[in-house]
Amino acid sequence: MTERAATEQDVRAVAARSREAAAELAPLGRAAKDAALHAMADALVAATDAVLAANAKDVANGRDTGIGESLIDRLALDADRVAAMAQGLRDVAALPDPVGEVLRGYTQPNGLQIRQLRVPFGVVAIIYEARPNVTVDAAGLALKSGNAALLRGSGSAYESNSVLVDVLAAAAEKAGLPRDSVLLVPGTDRASVGHLLKARGLVDLIIPRGGAGLINYVVQNATVPVIETGVGNVHVYVDAAADLEVAERIVVNSKTSRVSVCNSAETLLVHAAIADEFLPRITGALQSAGVVLHGDDAFAALDGVLPATDEDWEREYLSLDMAARVVADVDEAIAHIRRWSSGHTEAIVTRDLDVAQRFVARVDSAAVMVNASTRFTDGGEFGFGAEIGISTQKMHARGPMGLAELTSTKWVVTGAGHTR
Amino acid sequence: MTERAATEQDVRAVAARSREAAAELAPLGRAAKDAALHAMADALVAATDAVLAANAKDVANGRDTGIGESLIDRLALDADRVAAMAQGLRDVAALPDPVGEVLRGYTQPNGLQIRQLRVPFGVVAIIYEARPNVTVDAAGLALKSGNAALLRGSGSAYESNSVLVDVLAAAAEKAGLPRDSVLLVPGTDRASVGHLLKARGLVDLIIPRGGAGLINYVVQNATVPVIETGVGNVHVYVDAAADLEVAERIVVNSKTSRVSVCNSAETLLVHAAIADEFLPRITGALQSAGVVLHGDDAFAALDGVLPATDEDWEREYLSLDMAARVVADVDEAIAHIRRWSSGHTEAIVTRDLDVAQRFVARVDSAAVMVNASTRFTDGGEFGFGAEIGISTQKMHARGPMGLAELTSTKWVVTGAGHTR
């Protein structure tokens, strides 16, 4: 892969085009946007050969530079994957339009009519890694919510993304939308990301999707508002009053059903009162599923459990590893979570309502599960129909982000010559 | 005024105390918070002498260093102003508690119960200028919404703020809340503000209240999430289909009812079709009210109107000055606003529904007024009961910010052993 440099001027010029497109997109009604999404889906399927040819170049470049087979797997497309991306656009078209929803509306005693409406953000920039499907997903979600999409994928998917954006932009234009509704940020070097992060006034929102390193870089350097996504150091606490069969099922599912995703569990906390019975049972169940436990003294006394360090409490493994600790009570579990959690998702397993309520009220995370797997923190599982990411910050959006989270609001106040 | 320096360690240590207090505040119910607010109000009145003595020192220091009489006026307290601050706390106690409100709640087909609740942010830092009343207002609003208040007032109000925070914190503690529910950031130098802006992980939200210089400094340097407030380059557009009597009333009110506030109008745009009739009329009315117009060629042809430059279109005067321009139609008005507005408030005066709808849909500002004065963009006028500021950004909160805007959300998902 050759790194393409882009100057601040290059990046700002493209962002300014996005901003012009956003002004045209904002007042559009649902029918125009849905028609464009269907046109984009059709164009994508029709361009399958061109997309796959570009993708083959990226894959060859990736192999040449040794990016590793798991990255190649994320990067590589085939006709089925292209068809799935097109179907994703049609699915987004089928969702309700969030724009124009009246969130609050009332008439003041003086007769002023006050309404708070959902409106598009404007220009939404998404920074992501080597998954070309995100190019299409993000463009579709941004457009449906009335935003211009300014996309910054990984350099290792540059050829694929260039063709995909060309196809989507041309189809949008043919359907009557601005061609610049979907744009790729120029450059594949880190400096060009830096220019994007500073484009305040041109870009309204940046959503980084990727590992902790990328997200931290964005947060440290952006002057454009950012929504942090996706880092999940997720805990399951098994209370003294848990149904142990339910607890075993939830812990195993939370850890093992898909280890590479942010809502999978990384740390198990167990109430001391049930340790004698539950520790051998859950250790056996997890080890049978291939999990390597990193435990405190109580857990480490069991066969095959490695001793845990602070690094284990802090870490998002994204692998078949799990940290494990015995706590004195729910308050020690809450304190452990406050100390180490990334604020994504935590679960409690208990039949005690007071304990459940205490846990829910005092755990400060985007999602708190009561007697359910942590894997349910997901836009699909929440019924959103689509998801742009999972926010782990408290501002604007927290938890799974659907179309509504890609909107801002506007107050419209109607009077009859009212003055103050 | 002596500048007090504070190291990064000093600032982080205080922020960490706020964070501990926030954990205790989050689960509190309304009764506990309201009782504390009333106790704080009583304590404030009882401490009037001490507050006024400290304030007298600030005022004397201010006069010594020549900060100017308008700043002295904002800084100076008397017994009535202290009583008004106490009453403000009681008014906040009377408002509904936003915490715990269920924003969305439903049961999925698999039986999972999903609820999205309002929760406190945690630690809310407010950076403001030399108005000691903001110390009390901000503390009250933060506490009512379950947040710890971390306050950073101007160095010129340091003595007043220190006593006020001591009084409020002691009263909160006596009422059973953490003493650190209200804390002052140490230091009065700009470097200590810088440390606060970087305290990500300790501080959840920063709200700067002040001039464009302060807000820009905060936005450029913060890694903590920020809500921008208050800069208002506000426009009134008088359409060809306006009732000219209504238009005159709204323009004069928007400009002159209080010139120093962010929702006062700074630029007048007039449709060309009514220029011959309306320009002399509105120019006379504004000049009678003491306004100096800075106009385009059409306006500048009238007596006493100065020629406008780009600086006039850009500027938030906060004075009895107003920029004025004739536009060809509503679209030119919209384009002018998109080019120059700070996104706070714009108004249209028209009887034409299509034109009004076009203006509302295409103007991208926090508030759009139809046949009403721009001065209505205000938490009190919107019926919020209290206001922490007016957001001019699109993320999280836009327009007047009340108690709800000082909250985040949390998803609580309740199952019966659900796994994926």
Short mmCIF file of C-alpha atoms in Angstrom, two decimals, chain B:
data_model
loop_
_atom_site.label_atom_id
_atom_site.label_comp_id
_atom_site.label_asym_id
_atom_site.label_seq_id
_atom_site.Cartn_x
_atom_site.Cartn_y
_atom_site.Cartn_z
CA MET B 1 -6.00 40.75 41.85
CA THR B 2 -3.21 38.24 42.47
CA GLU B 3 -3.15 35.31 40.11
CA ARG B 4 -3.22 32.00 41.91
CA ALA B 5 -1.41 29.23 40.08
CA ALA B 6 -2.54 25.61 40.26
CA THR B 7 -0.65 22.60 38.94
CA GLU B 8 -2.22 19.86 36.86
CA GLN B 9 -2.01 17.66 39.94
CA ASP B 10 -3.91 20.24 42.04
CA VAL B 11 -6.71 20.48 39.48
CA ARG B 12 -6.96 16.72 38.96
CA ALA B 13 -7.06 16.11 42.71
CA VAL B 14 -10.07 18.41 43.07
CA ALA B 15 -11.74 16.88 40.00
CA ALA B 16 -11.25 13.43 41.52
CA ARG B 17 -13.09 14.62 44.65
CA SER B 18 -15.93 15.83 42.43
CA ARG B 19 -16.04 12.43 40.79
CA GLU B 20 -16.40 10.69 44.15
CA ALA B 21 -19.20 13.07 45.11
CA ALA B 22 -20.92 12.48 41.76
CA ALA B 23 -21.09 8.75 42.45
CA GLU B 24 -23.01 9.47 45.66
CA LEU B 25 -25.28 12.07 44.05
CA ALA B 26 -26.35 9.97 41.06
CA PRO B 27 -28.73 7.58 42.87
CA LEU B 28 -30.34 10.28 45.08
CA GLY B 29 -34.05 10.88 44.81
CA ARG B 30 -35.73 14.24 44.39
CA ALA B 31 -36.60 14.78 48.06
CA ALA B 32 -32.98 14.60 49.20
CA LYS B 33 -31.84 17.00 46.49
CA ASP B 34 -34.63 19.51 47.08
CA ALA B 35 -33.99 19.50 50.84
CA ALA B 36 -30.35 20.28 50.17
CA LEU B 37 -31.27 23.12 47.80
CA HIS B 38 -33.49 24.70 50.44
CA ALA B 39 -30.75 24.26 53.06
CA MET B 40 -28.29 25.94 50.71
CA ALA B 41 -30.70 28.85 50.16
CA ASP B 42 -31.16 29.33 53.90
CA ALA B 43 -27.42 29.14 54.52
CA LEU B 44 -26.75 31.68 51.81
CA VAL B 45 -29.12 34.22 53.34
CA ALA B 46 -27.66 33.58 56.79
CA ALA B 47 -24.14 34.15 55.41
CA THR B 48 -25.00 37.43 53.66
CA ASP B 49 -22.50 39.46 55.69
CA ALA B 50 -19.61 37.11 54.98
CA VAL B 51 -20.50 37.00 51.29
CA LEU B 52 -20.67 40.78 51.05
CA ALA B 53 -17.37 41.20 52.91
CA ALA B 54 -15.60 38.85 50.48
CA ASN B 55 -17.29 40.53 47.55
CA ALA B 56 -16.12 43.94 48.77
CA LYS B 57 -12.53 42.66 48.56
CA ASP B 58 -13.11 41.53 44.95
CA VAL B 59 -14.66 44.87 44.05
CA ALA B 60 -11.77 46.77 45.65
CA ASN B 61 -9.23 44.57 43.85
CA GLY B 62 -11.15 45.10 40.61
CA ARG B 63 -11.09 48.87 40.99
CA ASP B 64 -7.35 48.75 41.82
CA THR B 65 -6.61 46.80 38.66
CA GLY B 66 -9.01 48.94 36.59
CA ILE B 67 -11.35 46.22 35.27
CA GLY B 68 -13.96 48.81 34.31
CA GLU B 69 -17.32 49.79 35.73
CA SER B 70 -19.45 47.43 33.62
CA LEU B 71 -17.48 44.47 34.99
CA ILE B 72 -17.70 45.94 38.49
CA ASP B 73 -21.46 46.09 38.05
CA ARG B 74 -21.59 42.37 37.21
CA LEU B 75 -19.27 41.53 40.07
CA ALA B 76 -20.77 43.61 42.87
CA LEU B 77 -23.29 42.04 45.25
CA ASP B 78 -25.67 43.53 47.77
CA ALA B 79 -28.13 41.95 50.18
CA ASP B 80 -30.88 41.96 47.53
CA ARG B 81 -28.70 40.14 45.04
CA VAL B 82 -27.78 37.53 47.65
CA ALA B 83 -31.46 37.06 48.47
CA ALA B 84 -32.20 36.68 44.75
CA MET B 85 -29.54 33.98 44.44
CA ALA B 86 -31.10 32.12 47.37
CA GLN B 87 -34.53 32.42 45.78
CA GLY B 88 -33.04 30.99 42.57
CA LEU B 89 -32.07 27.84 44.51
CA ARG B 90 -35.62 27.53 45.88
CA ASP B 91 -37.03 27.97 42.36
CA VAL B 92 -34.82 25.14 41.11
CA ALA B 93 -35.99 22.95 43.99
CA ALA B 94 -39.56 23.50 42.77
CA LEU B 95 -38.79 22.14 39.29
CA PRO B 96 -39.37 18.47 38.38
CA ASP B 97 -36.36 16.17 38.68
CA PRO B 98 -35.18 15.08 35.22
CA VAL B 99 -33.32 12.04 36.58
CA GLY B 100 -35.13 8.74 36.11
CA GLU B 101 -37.41 9.96 33.33
CA VAL B 102 -38.05 7.08 30.92
CA LEU B 103 -37.35 8.40 27.42
CA ARG B 104 -38.02 5.15 25.60
CA GLY B 105 -39.38 1.92 27.02
CA TYR B 106 -40.59 -1.21 25.26
CA THR B 107 -40.50 -4.99 25.31
CA GLN B 108 -38.82 -6.85 22.46
CA PRO B 109 -40.42 -9.92 20.86
CA ASN B 110 -38.03 -12.14 22.86
CA GLY B 111 -39.36 -10.65 26.10
CA LEU B 112 -36.40 -8.41 26.90
CA GLN B 113 -37.60 -5.24 28.62
CA ILE B 114 -35.66 -2.25 27.32
CA ARG B 115 -35.76 1.17 28.98
CA GLN B 116 -33.77 4.30 28.33
CA LEU B 117 -33.55 6.47 31.46
CA ARG B 118 -32.21 9.95 32.11
CA VAL B 119 -29.21 9.81 34.44
CA PRO B 120 -26.86 12.54 35.67
CA PHE B 121 -23.72 13.27 33.64
CA GLY B 122 -21.52 12.96 36.72
CA VAL B 123 -19.09 15.87 37.04
CA VAL B 124 -20.18 19.03 35.24
CA ALA B 125 -17.58 21.80 35.09
CA ILE B 126 -18.69 25.35 34.35
CA ILE B 127 -16.23 28.05 33.34
CA TYR B 128 -17.59 31.57 33.59
CA GLU B 129 -16.80 35.20 34.02
CA ALA B 130 -17.06 37.65 36.89
CA ARG B 131 -20.68 37.06 37.93
CA PRO B 132 -20.83 35.47 41.39
CA ASN B 133 -24.53 34.70 40.88
CA VAL B 134 -23.51 32.10 38.29
CA THR B 135 -21.69 30.24 41.07
CA VAL B 136 -24.96 29.74 42.90
CA ASP B 137 -27.13 29.18 39.80
CA ALA B 138 -24.79 26.60 38.32
CA ALA B 139 -24.37 24.77 41.62
CA GLY B 140 -28.14 24.58 42.04
CA LEU B 141 -28.85 23.34 38.51
CA ALA B 142 -26.04 20.78 38.62
CA LEU B 143 -27.14 19.42 41.98
CA LYS B 144 -30.83 19.23 41.03
CA SER B 145 -29.88 17.16 37.99
CA GLY B 146 -27.77 14.85 40.19
CA ASN B 147 -24.38 16.17 39.08
CA ALA B 148 -21.38 17.35 41.05
CA ALA B 149 -20.63 21.01 40.22
CA LEU B 150 -16.99 21.87 39.54
CA LEU B 151 -16.89 25.64 39.23
CA ARG B 152 -14.29 27.86 37.64
CA GLY B 153 -15.26 31.50 37.92
CA SER B 154 -13.20 34.51 36.99
CA GLY B 155 -10.17 35.34 39.12
CA SER B 156 -11.71 38.74 39.75
CA ALA B 157 -14.54 37.07 41.70
CA TYR B 158 -12.30 34.63 43.56
CA GLU B 159 -12.99 35.88 47.09
CA SER B 160 -16.75 35.93 46.53
CA ASN B 161 -16.77 32.52 44.89
CA SER B 162 -14.67 30.96 47.64
CA VAL B 163 -17.08 32.06 50.33
CA LEU B 164 -20.15 31.13 48.27
CA VAL B 165 -18.84 27.63 47.57
CA ASP B 166 -17.90 27.14 51.22
CA VAL B 167 -21.40 28.14 52.31
CA LEU B 168 -23.11 25.94 49.71
CA ALA B 169 -20.88 22.92 50.32
CA ALA B 170 -21.30 23.11 54.10
CA ALA B 171 -25.09 23.36 53.73
CA ALA B 172 -25.17 20.44 51.30
CA GLU B 173 -23.15 18.35 53.74
CA LYS B 174 -25.43 19.27 56.64
CA ALA B 175 -28.38 18.14 54.50
CA GLY B 176 -26.75 14.72 54.03
CA LEU B 177 -25.12 15.21 50.61
CA PRO B 178 -21.38 14.92 49.96
CA ARG B 179 -19.57 18.14 50.88
CA ASP B 180 -17.72 17.90 47.55
CA SER B 181 -21.01 18.19 45.61
CA VAL B 182 -19.94 21.80 44.97
CA LEU B 183 -16.25 22.55 44.46
CA LEU B 184 -14.18 25.40 43.14
CA VAL B 185 -11.37 24.62 40.69
CA PRO B 186 -8.09 25.73 42.29
CA GLY B 187 -6.11 28.47 40.59
CA THR B 188 -7.12 31.57 38.71
CA ASP B 189 -4.48 31.45 35.96
CA ARG B 190 -5.24 30.33 32.44
CA ALA B 191 -2.97 27.28 32.83
CA SER B 192 -5.30 25.91 35.50
CA VAL B 193 -8.19 26.15 33.03
CA GLY B 194 -6.02 24.17 30.61
CA HIS B 195 -5.59 21.40 33.20
CA LEU B 196 -9.36 21.27 33.68
CA LEU B 197 -9.94 20.99 29.92
CA LYS B 198 -7.68 17.93 29.77
CA ALA B 199 -9.20 16.11 32.77
CA ARG B 200 -10.94 13.53 30.59
CA GLY B 201 -12.15 10.60 32.65
CA LEU B 202 -12.58 12.81 35.72
CA VAL B 203 -14.81 15.52 34.28
CA ASP B 204 -17.80 14.45 32.15
CA LEU B 205 -18.84 17.77 30.62
CA ILE B 206 -17.53 21.33 30.41
CA ILE B 207 -19.81 24.29 29.76
CA PRO B 208 -17.98 27.54 29.06
CA ARG B 209 -20.09 30.66 29.58
CA GLY B 210 -18.57 33.86 28.36
CA GLY B 211 -17.24 35.70 25.35
CA ALA B 212 -16.12 34.26 22.05
CA GLY B 213 -12.46 34.30 23.18
CA LEU B 214 -13.07 32.05 26.19
CA ILE B 215 -15.29 29.69 24.24
CA ASN B 216 -12.82 29.38 21.40
CA TYR B 217 -9.97 28.69 23.84
CA VAL B 218 -12.00 25.95 25.48
CA VAL B 219 -13.03 24.33 22.18
CA GLN B 220 -9.47 24.37 20.84
CA ASN B 221 -7.93 22.86 23.96
CA ALA B 222 -10.47 20.55 25.60
CA THR B 223 -10.35 16.77 25.47
CA VAL B 224 -13.31 16.69 27.88
CA PRO B 225 -16.62 16.98 25.98
CA VAL B 226 -17.74 20.61 25.70
CA ILE B 227 -21.03 22.36 25.04
CA GLU B 228 -20.46 25.70 23.34
CA THR B 229 -22.76 28.45 24.49
CA GLY B 230 -23.84 31.87 23.83
CA VAL B 231 -22.22 33.56 20.86
CA GLY B 232 -25.08 35.06 18.90
CA ASN B 233 -24.72 36.74 15.52
CA VAL B 234 -28.50 36.86 15.18
CA HIS B 235 -30.44 37.84 12.03
CA VAL B 236 -33.94 39.14 11.32
CA TYR B 237 -35.20 38.74 7.74
CA VAL B 238 -38.16 40.86 6.69
CA ASP B 239 -39.83 39.20 3.73
CA ALA B 240 -41.73 40.79 0.84
CA ALA B 241 -44.93 39.38 2.36
CA ALA B 242 -44.33 40.82 5.83
CA ASP B 243 -46.83 42.91 7.73
CA LEU B 244 -44.59 45.98 7.98
CA GLU B 245 -45.98 47.10 11.31
CA VAL B 246 -45.24 43.66 12.78
CA ALA B 247 -41.84 43.72 11.10
CA GLU B 248 -40.93 47.07 12.61
CA ARG B 249 -42.01 45.94 16.07
CA ILE B 250 -40.04 42.69 15.87
CA VAL B 251 -36.88 44.28 14.46
CA VAL B 252 -36.83 47.06 17.04
CA ASN B 253 -37.56 44.65 19.89
CA SER B 254 -34.99 42.10 18.69
CA LYS B 255 -32.30 44.77 18.48
CA THR B 256 -33.00 47.16 21.31
CA SER B 257 -34.80 45.45 24.20
CA ARG B 258 -31.48 44.36 25.70
CA VAL B 259 -28.41 44.85 23.55
CA SER B 260 -25.83 43.00 25.66
CA VAL B 261 -27.38 39.53 25.43
CA CYS B 262 -26.75 36.75 22.94
CA ASN B 263 -30.33 36.58 21.62
CA SER B 264 -30.42 40.22 20.54
CA ALA B 265 -30.36 40.80 16.78
CA GLU B 266 -27.19 41.99 15.04
CA THR B 267 -28.14 41.99 11.35
CA LEU B 268 -31.29 43.03 9.48
CA LEU B 269 -32.05 41.57 6.03
CA VAL B 270 -34.85 43.11 3.94
CA HIS B 271 -36.47 41.76 0.77
CA ALA B 272 -35.79 44.06 -2.22
CA ALA B 273 -39.48 44.30 -3.15
CA ILE B 274 -40.30 46.26 0.00
CA ALA B 275 -37.03 48.17 0.28
CA ASP B 276 -38.40 51.49 -0.97
CA GLU B 277 -41.14 51.53 1.61
CA PHE B 278 -39.53 49.72 4.53
CA LEU B 279 -35.94 51.02 4.53
CA PRO B 280 -36.74 54.62 5.49
CA ARG B 281 -39.34 53.43 8.01
CA ILE B 282 -37.16 50.89 9.85
CA THR B 283 -34.07 53.10 9.66
CA GLY B 284 -36.01 55.92 11.31
CA ALA B 285 -37.44 53.63 13.97
CA LEU B 286 -34.08 52.10 14.82
CA GLN B 287 -32.30 55.45 14.82
CA SER B 288 -34.98 56.88 17.14
CA ALA B 289 -34.13 54.03 19.50
CA GLY B 290 -30.45 55.00 19.34
CA VAL B 291 -29.28 52.32 16.90
CA VAL B 292 -26.36 53.01 14.54
CA LEU B 293 -26.88 51.13 11.28
CA HIS B 294 -24.02 49.71 9.21
CA GLY B 295 -25.63 49.12 5.84
CA ASP B 296 -25.11 47.91 2.30
CA ASP B 297 -25.39 50.47 -0.53
CA ALA B 298 -29.19 50.65 -0.32
CA PHE B 299 -29.18 51.32 3.42
CA ALA B 300 -26.08 53.53 3.31
CA ALA B 301 -27.90 55.87 0.94
CA LEU B 302 -30.02 56.92 3.92
CA ASP B 303 -28.95 59.63 6.38
CA GLY B 304 -26.81 58.51 9.27
CA VAL B 305 -26.22 54.95 8.00
CA LEU B 306 -22.55 53.91 7.91
CA PRO B 307 -21.24 51.65 5.15
CA ALA B 308 -20.95 48.00 6.17
CA THR B 309 -17.91 45.77 5.62
CA ASP B 310 -17.55 41.99 5.99
CA GLU B 311 -16.54 42.65 9.56
CA ASP B 312 -20.02 44.00 10.21
CA TRP B 313 -21.71 40.89 8.81
CA GLU B 314 -19.54 38.74 11.02
CA ARG B 315 -19.67 40.67 14.23
CA GLU B 316 -21.69 40.14 17.41
CA TYR B 317 -21.95 43.81 18.37
CA LEU B 318 -23.67 43.45 21.75
CA SER B 319 -24.26 47.19 21.44
CA LEU B 320 -26.65 49.65 19.77
CA ASP B 321 -25.17 48.83 16.36
CA MET B 322 -26.82 46.77 13.64
CA ALA B 323 -25.73 45.60 10.21
CA ALA B 324 -28.37 45.90 7.46
CA ARG B 325 -28.68 44.63 3.92
CA VAL B 326 -31.22 44.30 1.12
CA VAL B 327 -31.53 40.78 -0.36
CA ALA B 328 -33.14 39.67 -3.62
CA ASP B 329 -35.31 37.00 -2.02
CA VAL B 330 -35.60 34.50 0.83
CA ASP B 331 -32.90 32.31 -0.70
CA GLU B 332 -30.40 35.16 -0.64
CA ALA B 333 -31.35 35.78 2.98
CA ILE B 334 -30.80 32.10 3.78
CA ALA B 335 -27.43 32.15 1.97
CA HIS B 336 -26.36 35.26 3.88
CA ILE B 337 -27.31 33.58 7.16
CA ARG B 338 -25.52 30.34 6.28
CA ARG B 339 -22.42 32.39 5.47
CA TRP B 340 -22.31 34.62 8.55
CA SER B 341 -24.53 33.33 11.34
CA SER B 342 -23.18 31.79 14.55
CA GLY B 343 -26.16 29.40 14.51
CA HIS B 344 -27.90 30.85 17.56
CA THR B 345 -31.23 32.38 16.44
CA GLU B 346 -32.68 33.80 13.23
CA ALA B 347 -36.14 35.25 12.64
CA ILE B 348 -38.35 35.68 9.61
CA VAL B 349 -41.25 38.12 9.38
CA THR B 350 -43.71 37.04 6.69
CA ARG B 351 -47.35 36.17 6.04
CA ASP B 352 -46.39 33.73 3.27
CA LEU B 353 -46.51 30.15 4.57
CA ASP B 354 -44.35 28.69 1.79
CA VAL B 355 -41.64 31.23 2.43
CA ALA B 356 -41.82 30.66 6.18
CA GLN B 357 -41.49 26.90 5.69
CA ARG B 358 -38.57 27.32 3.31
CA PHE B 359 -36.77 29.57 5.80
CA VAL B 360 -37.43 27.19 8.72
CA ALA B 361 -36.24 24.13 6.77
CA ARG B 362 -33.08 25.69 5.38
CA VAL B 363 -31.77 27.92 8.14
CA ASP B 364 -29.44 25.82 10.26
CA SER B 365 -29.62 27.52 13.66
CA ALA B 366 -30.56 26.46 17.17
CA ALA B 367 -33.77 28.48 17.04
CA VAL B 368 -35.81 29.85 14.16
CA MET B 369 -38.49 32.41 14.95
CA VAL B 370 -41.48 32.99 12.70
CA ASN B 371 -43.12 36.37 13.35
CA ALA B 372 -41.59 36.62 16.81
CA SER B 373 -38.67 38.49 18.34
CA THR B 374 -35.29 36.78 18.51
CA ARG B 375 -35.27 37.65 22.21
CA PHE B 376 -37.52 34.64 22.90
CA THR B 377 -34.62 32.19 22.65
CA ASP B 378 -34.37 31.82 26.39
CA GLY B 379 -34.92 29.03 28.90
CA GLY B 380 -37.41 31.11 30.85
CA GLU B 381 -39.42 32.04 27.75
CA PHE B 382 -39.39 28.38 26.65
CA GLY B 383 -40.83 27.41 30.02
CA PHE B 384 -37.77 25.53 31.31
CA GLY B 385 -37.87 27.32 34.68
CA ALA B 386 -34.08 27.67 34.69
CA GLU B 387 -31.29 27.87 32.17
CA ILE B 388 -27.61 27.02 32.33
CA GLY B 389 -26.84 28.62 28.96
CA ILE B 390 -27.80 28.54 25.29
CA SER B 391 -26.02 25.92 23.22
CA THR B 392 -24.94 26.93 19.73
CA GLN B 393 -23.62 23.50 18.82
CA LYS B 394 -25.51 20.58 17.38
CA MET B 395 -24.33 17.80 19.65
CA HIS B 396 -26.30 16.79 22.76
CA ALA B 397 -28.10 20.08 23.36
CA ARG B 398 -29.06 22.89 21.02
CA GLY B 399 -30.66 26.14 22.11
CA PRO B 400 -31.64 26.94 25.71
CA MET B 401 -30.35 24.33 28.15
CA GLY B 402 -32.45 23.43 31.16
CA LEU B 403 -32.16 20.59 33.65
CA ALA B 404 -32.82 17.88 31.05
CA GLU B 405 -29.81 19.03 29.05
CA LEU B 406 -27.61 18.42 32.11
CA THR B 407 -28.41 14.72 31.96
CA SER B 408 -27.18 11.77 29.94
CA THR B 409 -29.04 8.49 29.50
CA LYS B 410 -28.55 4.87 30.46
CA TRP B 411 -30.12 1.76 28.94
CA VAL B 412 -31.51 -0.73 31.45
CA VAL B 413 -32.31 -4.13 29.96
CA THR B 414 -34.15 -6.69 32.06
CA GLY B 415 -34.35 -10.33 31.05
CA ALA B 416 -35.09 -13.70 32.58
CA GLY B 417 -31.85 -15.45 31.79
CA HIS B 418 -31.79 -14.27 28.16
CA THR B 419 -28.81 -15.22 26.01
CA ARG B 420 -27.96 -14.66 22.37
#
